[in-house]
Coordinates of N, CA and C in Angstrom, one line a residue:
X263 N -14.2 -27.2 -12.6 CA -13.6 -26.6 -11.5 C -13.6 -27.5 -10.2
X264 N -12.8 -27.1 -9.3 CA -12.6 -28.0 -8.1 C -12.7 -27.2 -6.8
X265 N -13.6 -27.6 -6.0 CA -13.7 -27.0 -4.7 C -12.8 -27.6 -3.6
X266 N -12.3 -26.8 -2.7 CA -11.6 -27.4 -1.6 C -12.6 -28.1 -0.7
X267 N -12.2 -29.1 0.0 CA -13.1 -29.9 0.9 C -13.7 -29.0 2.0
X268 N -12.9 -28.0 2.4 CA -13.3 -27.2 3.6 C -14.0 -25.9 3.1
X269 N -14.3 -25.7 1.9 CA -14.8 -24.5 1.3 C -16.1 -24.0 2.0
X270 N -17.1 -24.8 2.1 CA -18.4 -24.4 2.6 C -18.3 -24.1 4.1
X271 N -17.5 -24.9 4.9 CA -17.4 -24.6 6.3 C -16.7 -23.2 6.5
X272 N -15.7 -23.0 5.8 CA -15.0 -21.7 5.9 C -15.8 -20.5 5.5
X273 N -16.6 -20.7 4.5 CA -17.5 -19.6 4.0 C -18.6 -19.3 5.0
X274 N -19.1 -20.3 5.6 CA -20.2 -20.1 6.6 C -19.6 -19.4 7.8
X275 N -18.4 -19.7 8.2 CA -17.8 -19.0 9.3 C -17.6 -17.5 9.0
X276 N -17.2 -17.2 7.8 CA -17.0 -15.8 7.4 C -18.3 -15.1 7.4
X277 N -19.4 -15.7 7.0 CA -20.7 -15.1 7.0 C -21.3 -15.0 8.4
X278 N -20.7 -15.5 9.4 CA -21.1 -15.2 10.7 C -20.9 -13.7 11.0
X279 N -20.1 -13.0 10.3 CA -19.9 -11.6 10.3 C -21.1 -11.0 9.5
X280 N -22.1 -10.4 10.1 CA -23.3 -10.0 9.5 C -23.2 -8.9 8.5
X281 N -22.0 -8.2 8.5 CA -21.8 -7.1 7.5 C -21.4 -7.7 6.1
X282 N -21.0 -9.0 6.1 CA -20.6 -9.6 4.8 C -21.9 -9.9 4.0
X283 N -22.1 -9.2 2.9 CA -23.2 -9.5 2.0 C -22.8 -10.4 0.8
X284 N -21.6 -10.3 0.4 CA -21.0 -11.2 -0.6 C -19.5 -11.3 -0.4
X285 N -19.0 -12.4 -0.9 CA -17.6 -12.8 -0.7 C -17.0 -13.3 -2.0
X286 N -15.8 -12.9 -2.3 CA -15.1 -13.5 -3.4 C -13.7 -13.9 -2.9
X287 N -13.3 -15.1 -3.2 CA -12.0 -15.7 -2.7 C -11.0 -15.8 -3.8
X288 N -9.8 -15.9 -3.5 CA -8.7 -16.1 -4.5 C -8.8 -17.5 -5.0
X289 N -8.2 -17.8 -6.1 CA -8.3 -19.1 -6.8 C -6.9 -19.5 -7.3
X290 N -6.7 -20.8 -7.4 CA -5.6 -21.4 -8.2 C -6.1 -21.8 -9.5
X291 N -5.2 -21.8 -10.5 CA -5.5 -22.4 -11.8 C -4.9 -23.8 -11.9
X292 N -5.7 -24.8 -12.3 CA -5.2 -26.1 -12.4 C -5.5 -26.6 -13.9
X293 N -4.7 -27.7 -14.2 CA -4.9 -28.3 -15.6 C -5.8 -29.4 -15.5
X294 N -5.9 -30.2 -16.5 CA -6.9 -31.3 -16.6 C -6.5 -32.5 -15.7
X295 N -5.2 -32.4 -15.2 CA -4.8 -33.5 -14.3 C -4.8 -33.0 -12.8
X296 N -5.4 -31.9 -12.6 CA -5.5 -31.3 -11.2 C -4.1 -30.7 -10.7
X297 N -3.2 -30.6 -11.6 CA -1.9 -30.0 -11.3 C -2.0 -28.5 -11.3
X298 N -1.4 -27.8 -10.4 CA -1.5 -26.3 -10.3 C -0.7 -25.7 -11.4
X299 N -1.3 -24.8 -12.2 CA -0.6 -24.0 -13.1 C -0.1 -22.7 -12.5
X300 N -1.1 -22.0 -11.8 CA -0.8 -20.7 -11.2 C -1.5 -20.7 -9.9
X301 N -0.7 -20.2 -8.8 CA -1.3 -20.1 -7.5 C -1.7 -18.7 -7.2
X302 N -2.8 -18.5 -6.5 CA -3.3 -17.2 -6.1 C -3.3 -16.2 -7.2
X303 N -4.1 -16.5 -8.2 CA -4.2 -15.8 -9.5 C -4.6 -14.3 -9.2
X304 N -5.6 -14.1 -8.4 CA -6.1 -12.7 -8.2 C -5.1 -11.9 -7.4
X305 N -4.5 -12.5 -6.3 CA -3.6 -11.8 -5.5 C -4.1 -10.9 -4.4
X306 N -5.3 -11.3 -3.9 CA -5.8 -10.7 -2.7 C -4.8 -10.7 -1.6
X307 N -4.6 -9.7 -0.8 CA -3.5 -9.6 0.2 C -4.0 -10.0 1.6
X308 N -5.3 -9.9 1.9 CA -5.7 -10.1 3.3 C -6.7 -11.3 3.4
X309 N -6.7 -11.9 4.5 CA -7.6 -13.0 4.8 C -9.0 -12.6 4.6
X310 N -9.3 -11.4 5.0 CA -10.7 -10.9 4.8 C -10.6 -9.4 4.7
X311 N -11.0 -8.8 3.6 CA -10.9 -7.4 3.4 C -12.2 -6.8 2.8
X312 N -12.7 -5.8 3.3 CA -13.9 -5.1 2.8 C -13.5 -4.2 1.7
X313 N -14.2 -4.3 0.5 CA -13.8 -3.5 -0.7 C -14.7 -2.3 -0.8
X314 N -14.1 -1.2 -1.2 CA -14.8 0.0 -1.4 C -15.1 0.1 -2.9
X315 N -16.0 1.0 -3.3 CA -16.3 1.3 -4.7 C -15.0 1.6 -5.5
X316 N -14.1 2.4 -4.8 CA -12.9 2.8 -5.5 C -12.0 1.7 -5.8
X317 N -12.0 0.6 -5.0 CA -11.2 -0.5 -5.3 C -11.9 -1.5 -6.2
X318 N -13.2 -1.6 -6.1 CA -14.0 -2.6 -6.8 C -13.9 -2.4 -8.3
X319 N -13.8 -1.1 -8.8 CA -13.9 -0.8 -10.2 C -12.7 -1.3 -11.0
X320 N -11.6 -1.7 -10.3 CA -10.4 -2.1 -11.0 C -10.4 -3.5 -11.5
X321 N -11.5 -4.2 -11.1 CA -11.7 -5.6 -11.7 C -13.1 -5.8 -12.2
X322 N -13.2 -6.6 -13.2 CA -14.6 -6.9 -13.7 C -14.8 -8.4 -13.5
X323 N -13.8 -9.2 -13.4 CA -13.9 -10.6 -13.4 C -13.9 -11.2 -11.9
X324 N -15.1 -11.3 -11.4 CA -15.3 -12.0 -10.1 C -16.1 -13.3 -10.3
X325 N -15.3 -14.3 -10.5 CA -15.9 -15.6 -11.0 C -16.9 -16.2 -9.9
X326 N -18.0 -16.8 -10.3 CA -19.0 -17.3 -9.4 C -18.5 -18.5 -8.6
X327 N -17.6 -19.3 -9.2 CA -17.2 -20.6 -8.5 C -16.4 -20.3 -7.3
X328 N -15.9 -19.1 -7.1 CA -15.2 -18.7 -5.8 C -16.0 -17.6 -5.1
X329 N -17.3 -17.6 -5.3 CA -18.1 -16.5 -4.7 C -19.2 -17.1 -3.8
X330 N -19.7 -16.3 -2.9 CA -20.9 -16.6 -2.1 C -21.6 -15.3 -1.8
X331 N -22.9 -15.4 -1.6 CA -23.7 -14.2 -1.2 C -24.9 -14.5 -0.4
X332 N -25.4 -13.5 0.3 CA -26.6 -13.7 1.1 C -27.9 -13.7 0.3
X333 N -28.9 -14.4 0.7 CA -30.1 -14.5 0.0 C -30.9 -13.2 -0.1
X334 N -30.5 -12.3 0.9 CA -31.2 -11.0 0.9 C -30.9 -10.1 -0.4
X335 N -29.9 -10.5 -1.1 CA -29.6 -9.8 -2.4 C -30.4 -10.2 -3.5
X336 N -31.1 -11.4 -3.4 CA -31.7 -12.0 -4.6 C -32.8 -11.1 -5.2
X337 N -33.6 -10.6 -4.4 CA -34.7 -9.8 -5.0 C -34.2 -8.6 -5.8
X338 N -33.2 -7.9 -5.3 CA -32.7 -6.8 -6.1 C -31.9 -7.3 -7.3
X339 N -31.2 -8.4 -7.2 CA -30.4 -9.0 -8.3 C -31.4 -9.3 -9.5
X340 N -32.5 -9.8 -9.2 CA -33.5 -10.2 -10.2 C -34.1 -9.1 -11.0
X341 N -34.0 -7.9 -10.4 CA -34.5 -6.7 -11.0 C -33.5 -5.9 -11.9
X342 N -32.3 -6.4 -11.9 CA -31.2 -5.7 -12.6 C -31.0 -6.3 -14.0
X343 N -31.0 -5.4 -15.0 CA -30.8 -5.8 -16.4 C -29.4 -6.1 -16.7
X344 N -29.1 -7.4 -17.0 CA -27.7 -7.8 -17.2 C -27.5 -8.2 -18.7
X345 N -28.4 -7.8 -19.5 CA -28.3 -8.2 -20.9 C -27.1 -7.7 -21.7
X346 N -26.5 -6.6 -21.2 CA -25.3 -6.1 -21.9 C -24.0 -6.6 -21.3
X347 N -24.1 -7.4 -20.3 CA -22.8 -7.8 -19.6 C -22.3 -9.1 -20.1
X348 N -21.0 -9.2 -20.2 CA -20.3 -10.4 -20.6 C -20.3 -11.5 -19.6
X349 N -20.1 -11.1 -18.3 CA -20.2 -12.0 -17.2 C -21.2 -11.5 -16.2
X350 N -22.1 -12.4 -15.8 CA -23.2 -12.0 -14.9 C -22.7 -12.0 -13.4
X351 N -21.7 -12.8 -13.1 CA -21.3 -12.9 -11.7 C -20.9 -11.6 -11.1
X352 N -20.3 -10.7 -11.9 CA -19.9 -9.4 -11.4 C -21.1 -8.7 -10.7
X353 N -22.3 -8.8 -11.2 CA -23.4 -8.1 -10.7 C -23.7 -8.4 -9.2
X354 N -23.4 -9.6 -8.8 CA -23.6 -10.0 -7.4 C -22.8 -9.1 -6.5
X355 N -21.5 -9.0 -6.8 CA -20.6 -8.2 -6.0 C -20.8 -6.7 -6.2
X356 N -21.2 -6.3 -7.4 CA -21.5 -4.9 -7.6 C -22.6 -4.4 -6.7
X357 N -23.6 -5.2 -6.6 CA -24.8 -4.9 -5.7 C -24.3 -4.9 -4.3
X358 N -23.5 -5.8 -3.9 CA -23.0 -5.9 -2.5 C -22.1 -4.7 -2.2
X359 N -21.3 -4.3 -3.1 CA -20.4 -3.1 -2.8 C -21.2 -1.9 -2.7
X360 N -22.3 -1.8 -3.5 CA -23.2 -0.6 -3.4 C -23.8 -0.5 -2.1
X361 N -24.1 -1.7 -1.5 CA -24.7 -1.8 -0.2 C -23.7 -1.9 1.0
X362 N -22.4 -1.6 0.6 CA -21.3 -1.6 1.6 C -21.1 -2.9 2.3
X363 N -21.2 -4.0 1.5 CA -21.0 -5.3 2.1 C -20.2 -6.3 1.3
X364 N -19.3 -5.8 0.4 CA -18.5 -6.8 -0.4 C -17.2 -7.0 0.2
X365 N -16.8 -8.3 0.4 CA -15.6 -8.6 1.0 C -14.8 -9.6 0.1
X366 N -13.5 -9.6 0.2 CA -12.6 -10.5 -0.5 C -11.8 -11.3 0.5
X367 N -11.3 -12.4 0.0 CA -10.4 -13.3 0.9 C -9.2 -13.8 0.1
X368 N -8.0 -13.7 0.7 CA -6.8 -14.2 0.0 C -6.8 -15.8 0.1
X369 N -7.6 -16.4 0.9 CA -7.6 -17.8 1.0 C -8.2 -18.5 -0.2
X370 N -7.5 -19.4 -0.7 CA -7.9 -20.2 -1.9 C -8.9 -21.3 -1.4
X371 N -10.1 -21.2 -1.9 CA -11.1 -22.2 -1.5 C -11.6 -23.0 -2.7
X372 N -11.1 -22.6 -3.9 CA -11.5 -23.4 -5.1 C -10.4 -23.2 -6.2
X373 N -10.4 -24.2 -7.1 CA -9.4 -24.1 -8.2 C -10.2 -24.1 -9.5
X374 N -9.7 -23.2 -10.4 CA -10.4 -23.1 -11.7 C -9.6 -23.9 -12.7
X375 N -10.3 -24.7 -13.4 CA -9.7 -25.6 -14.4 C -9.5 -25.0 -15.7
X376 N -8.3 -24.9 -16.2 CA -8.0 -24.3 -17.5 C -8.0 -25.4 -18.6
X377 N -8.8 -25.3 -19.6 CA -8.8 -26.2 -20.7 C -9.2 -25.4 -22.0
X378 N -9.1 -26.0 -23.1 CA -9.2 -25.3 -24.4 C -10.6 -24.8 -24.7
X379 N -11.6 -25.4 -24.0 CA -13.0 -25.0 -24.2 C -13.5 -23.9 -23.2
X380 N -12.6 -23.5 -22.3 CA -13.0 -22.5 -21.3 C -13.0 -21.1 -21.9
X381 N -14.2 -20.7 -22.3 CA -14.4 -19.4 -23.0 C -14.0 -18.2 -22.1
X382 N -14.3 -18.3 -20.8 CA -14.0 -17.2 -19.9 C -12.6 -16.9 -19.7
X383 N -11.8 -18.0 -19.9 CA -10.3 -17.9 -19.7 C -9.6 -17.5 -21.0
X384 N -10.2 -17.9 -22.1 CA -9.5 -17.7 -23.4 C -10.0 -16.5 -24.2
X385 N -11.1 -15.9 -23.9 CA -11.7 -14.9 -24.7 C -10.8 -13.7 -24.8
X386 N -10.2 -13.3 -23.7 CA -9.3 -12.2 -23.7 C -8.1 -12.3 -24.7
X387 N -7.7 -13.5 -24.9 CA -6.5 -13.7 -25.7 C -6.9 -13.7 -27.2
X388 N -8.2 -13.9 -27.5 CA -8.6 -13.9 -28.9 C -9.1 -12.6 -29.4
X389 N -9.3 -11.6 -28.5 CA -9.8 -10.3 -28.9 C -8.8 -9.2 -29.2
X390 N -7.6 -9.4 -28.7 CA -6.6 -8.3 -28.8 C -5.8 -8.3 -30.0
X391 N -6.4 -8.2 -31.2 CA -5.7 -8.2 -32.4 C -5.8 -7.0 -33.2
X392 N -7.0 -6.3 -33.1 CA -7.2 -5.1 -34.0 C -7.8 -4.0 -33.1
X393 N -7.7 -2.8 -33.6 CA -8.3 -1.6 -32.9 C -9.8 -1.8 -32.7
X394 N -10.5 -2.4 -33.6 CA -11.9 -2.5 -33.5 C -12.2 -3.4 -32.3
X395 N -11.4 -4.4 -32.1 CA -11.6 -5.4 -31.0 C -11.3 -4.7 -29.7
X396 N -10.3 -3.8 -29.7 CA -10.0 -3.1 -28.5 C -11.1 -2.2 -28.1
X397 N -11.7 -1.6 -29.1 CA -12.9 -0.7 -28.8 C -14.0 -1.5 -28.2
X398 N -14.2 -2.7 -28.6 CA -15.3 -3.6 -28.1 C -15.0 -3.9 -26.6
X399 N -13.7 -4.1 -26.3 CA -13.4 -4.4 -24.9 C -13.6 -3.1 -24.0
X400 N -13.2 -2.0 -24.5 CA -13.5 -0.7 -23.7 C -15.0 -0.5 -23.6
X401 N -15.7 -0.8 -24.6 CA -17.2 -0.6 -24.6 C -17.8 -1.5 -23.5
X402 N -17.2 -2.7 -23.3 CA -17.7 -3.6 -22.2 C -17.5 -2.9 -20.9
X403 N -16.2 -2.4 -20.7 CA -15.9 -1.8 -19.4 C -16.9 -0.6 -19.2
X404 N -17.1 0.2 -20.2 CA -18.0 1.3 -20.1 C -19.4 0.9 -19.7
X405 N -19.9 -0.2 -20.3 CA -21.3 -0.7 -20.0 C -21.4 -1.2 -18.5
X406 N -20.3 -1.8 -18.1 CA -20.3 -2.2 -16.7 C -20.3 -1.0 -15.7
X407 N -19.5 0.0 -16.0 CA -19.4 1.2 -15.2 C -20.7 2.0 -15.2
X408 N -21.4 2.0 -16.3 CA -22.7 2.7 -16.4 C -23.7 2.0 -15.5
X409 N -23.7 0.7 -15.6 CA -24.6 -0.1 -14.7 C -24.3 0.1 -13.3
X410 N -23.0 0.1 -12.9 CA -22.6 0.2 -11.5 C -23.1 1.6 -11.0
X411 N -22.9 2.6 -11.8 CA -23.4 4.0 -11.4 C -24.9 4.0 -11.2
X412 N -25.6 3.3 -12.1 CA -27.1 3.2 -11.9 C -27.5 2.5 -10.7
X413 N -26.8 1.3 -10.4 CA -27.0 0.5 -9.3 C -26.8 1.3 -8.0
X414 N -25.7 2.0 -8.0 CA -25.3 2.8 -6.8 C -26.4 3.8 -6.5
X415 N -26.9 4.5 -7.5 CA -27.9 5.5 -7.3 C -29.2 4.8 -6.8
X416 N -29.5 3.6 -7.2 CA -30.7 2.9 -6.8 C -30.6 2.2 -5.5
X417 N -29.4 1.5 -5.2 CA -29.3 0.7 -4.1 C -28.3 1.1 -3.1
X418 N -27.4 2.0 -3.5 CA -26.3 2.4 -2.6 C -26.5 3.4 -1.5
X419 N -25.4 3.8 -0.9 CA -25.5 4.7 0.2 C -25.6 6.1 -0.2
X420 N -25.4 6.3 -1.5 CA -25.5 7.7 -2.1 C -24.5 8.6 -1.4
X421 N -23.3 8.2 -1.1 CA -22.3 9.0 -0.6 C -21.8 9.9 -1.7
X422 N -21.8 11.2 -1.5 CA -21.5 12.2 -2.5 C -20.1 12.0 -3.1
X423 N -19.1 11.7 -2.3 CA -17.8 11.4 -2.9 C -17.7 10.2 -3.8
X424 N -18.5 9.2 -3.4 CA -18.5 8.0 -4.2 C -19.2 8.2 -5.5
X425 N -20.3 9.0 -5.5 CA -21.0 9.3 -6.7 C -20.2 10.1 -7.6
X426 N -19.4 11.1 -7.1 CA -18.5 11.9 -7.9 C -17.4 10.9 -8.6
X427 N -16.9 10.0 -7.8 CA -15.9 9.1 -8.2 C -16.4 8.2 -9.4
X428 N -17.6 7.7 -9.2 CA -18.2 6.8 -10.2 C -18.5 7.6 -11.5
X429 N -18.9 8.9 -11.4 CA -19.1 9.7 -12.5 C -17.9 9.9 -13.3
X430 N -16.7 10.1 -12.6 CA -15.5 10.3 -13.3 C -15.0 9.0 -14.0
X431 N -15.3 7.9 -13.3 CA -14.9 6.6 -14.0 C -15.7 6.4 -15.3
X432 N -17.0 6.7 -15.3 CA -17.8 6.7 -16.5 C -17.2 7.6 -17.5
X433 N -17.0 8.9 -17.1 CA -16.5 9.9 -18.1 C -15.1 9.5 -18.7
X434 N -14.2 9.0 -17.8 CA -12.9 8.6 -18.3 C -13.0 7.5 -19.3
X435 N -13.8 6.5 -19.1 CA -13.9 5.4 -20.0 C -14.7 5.7 -21.3
X436 N -15.6 6.7 -21.2 CA -16.3 7.2 -22.4 C -15.2 7.9 -23.3
X437 N -14.3 8.7 -22.7 CA -13.2 9.3 -23.4 C -12.3 8.3 -24.1
X438 N -12.1 7.2 -23.4 CA -11.3 6.1 -24.0 C -12.0 5.6 -25.3
X439 N -13.3 5.5 -25.3 CA -14.0 5.0 -26.5 C -13.8 6.1 -27.6
X440 N -13.9 7.3 -27.3 CA -13.8 8.4 -28.3 C -12.4 8.4 -28.9
X441 N -11.3 8.4 -28.1 CA -10.0 8.6 -28.7 C -9.6 7.3 -29.4
X442 N -10.1 6.2 -29.0 CA -9.8 4.9 -29.7 C -10.6 4.9 -31.1
X443 N -11.8 5.3 -31.0 CA -12.7 5.2 -32.2 C -12.2 6.2 -33.3
X444 N -11.7 7.4 -32.8 CA -11.4 8.4 -33.7 C -9.8 8.6 -33.9
X445 N -9.1 7.7 -33.2 CA -7.6 7.8 -33.2 C -7.2 9.2 -32.9
X446 N -7.7 9.7 -31.8 CA -7.5 11.1 -31.4 C -6.4 11.1 -30.4
X447 N -5.1 11.3 -30.8 CA -4.0 11.2 -29.9 C -4.0 12.3 -28.9
X448 N -4.5 13.5 -29.3 CA -4.6 14.6 -28.3 C -5.5 14.3 -27.2
X449 N -6.7 13.8 -27.5 CA -7.6 13.4 -26.4 C -7.0 12.3 -25.5
X450 N -6.3 11.4 -26.1 CA -5.6 10.4 -25.3 C -4.6 11.0 -24.3
X451 N -3.9 12.0 -24.7 CA -3.0 12.7 -23.9 C -3.7 13.4 -22.7
X452 N -4.8 14.1 -23.1 CA -5.6 14.9 -22.1 C -6.2 13.9 -21.1
X453 N -6.5 12.7 -21.5 CA -7.2 11.8 -20.6 C -6.2 11.2 -19.6
X454 N -4.9 11.5 -19.7 CA -4.0 11.0 -18.8 C -4.3 11.4 -17.4
X455 N -4.9 12.6 -17.2 CA -5.2 13.1 -15.9 C -6.3 12.3 -15.2
X456 N -6.9 11.4 -16.0 CA -8.0 10.6 -15.4 C -7.5 9.2 -15.2
X457 N -6.2 9.0 -15.2 CA -5.6 7.7 -15.1 C -6.1 6.8 -14.0
X458 N -6.3 7.5 -12.8 CA -6.7 6.7 -11.6 C -8.2 6.1 -11.8
X459 N -8.9 6.6 -12.8 CA -10.2 6.1 -13.1 C -10.2 5.0 -14.1
X460 N -9.1 4.6 -14.6 CA -8.9 3.4 -15.5 C -8.9 2.1 -14.7
X461 N -9.2 1.0 -15.3 CA -9.2 -0.3 -14.6 C -7.8 -0.5 -14.0
X462 N -6.7 -0.2 -14.9 CA -5.3 -0.3 -14.4 C -4.5 0.7 -15.3
X463 N -3.3 1.1 -14.8 CA -2.5 2.0 -15.6 C -2.1 1.3 -16.9
X464 N -2.0 -0.1 -16.9 CA -1.6 -0.8 -18.1 C -2.7 -0.6 -19.2
X465 N -3.9 -0.4 -18.8 CA -5.0 -0.2 -19.8 C -4.7 1.0 -20.6
X466 N -4.2 2.1 -19.9 CA -3.8 3.3 -20.7 C -2.7 3.1 -21.6
X467 N -1.7 2.4 -21.2 CA -0.5 2.1 -22.0 C -0.9 1.2 -23.2
X468 N -1.8 0.2 -23.0 CA -2.3 -0.6 -24.1 C -3.1 0.2 -25.1
X469 N -3.9 1.2 -24.6 CA -4.6 2.0 -25.5 C -3.6 2.7 -26.5
X470 N -2.5 3.2 -26.0 CA -1.5 3.9 -26.9 C -0.9 2.9 -27.8
X471 N -0.7 1.7 -27.4 CA -0.1 0.7 -28.3 C -1.0 0.4 -29.4
X472 N -2.3 0.4 -29.1 CA -3.3 0.1 -30.2 C -3.4 1.4 -31.1
X473 N -3.3 2.5 -30.5 CA -3.4 3.8 -31.3 C -2.3 3.9 -32.3
X474 N -1.1 3.5 -31.9 CA 0.0 3.7 -32.8 C 0.3 2.4 -33.7
X475 N -0.6 1.4 -33.5 CA -0.5 0.3 -34.4 C 0.4 -0.8 -34.0
X476 N 0.8 -0.9 -32.8 CA 1.7 -2.0 -32.4 C 0.9 -3.3 -32.3
X477 N -0.3 -3.2 -31.9 CA -1.2 -4.4 -31.9 C -2.1 -4.3 -33.1

């Protein structure tokens, strides 16, 4: 991966805002010759935006090479069990959002290099072949959401509305596991009412494509 030469200076200035506990910036994808393949991959809209729990749950991939966080998070981070997580970087920002201090930036401060050995970039393309593999992906989301709910109860502000929201996110994704595992079309239809608790609406459409055997 490749950092912009001004990355550290810009990040330090952002952290002059004491409410920022962690930061995740947009990235460009580059090839082995440093040529840009895709600009602004994540698509953050604002130079600096505070993320809520409601917005945070729609992404799991917050790569470490475009992240920064305050040392005050370290003690709590070390106490969190990440053994079930596919990517550990997510935990940093999950803890920060629980503490009401996770921010994102549309400014690209680093480039991620795409090459054939980059597991984090290619794993998604090798998993989407069978219903069993789809279930594994949904199980990963469910594990992340369960941990986020636990972290919020332990470290968060315990806002009642946010607790209710997280509970529904967990329930919605448990239902996804059930209807995919049992090929229960009726339960998939019923779960449409929980669409806003899915990672994206495309996830719901993809579930149906797997259920009917398109993938």
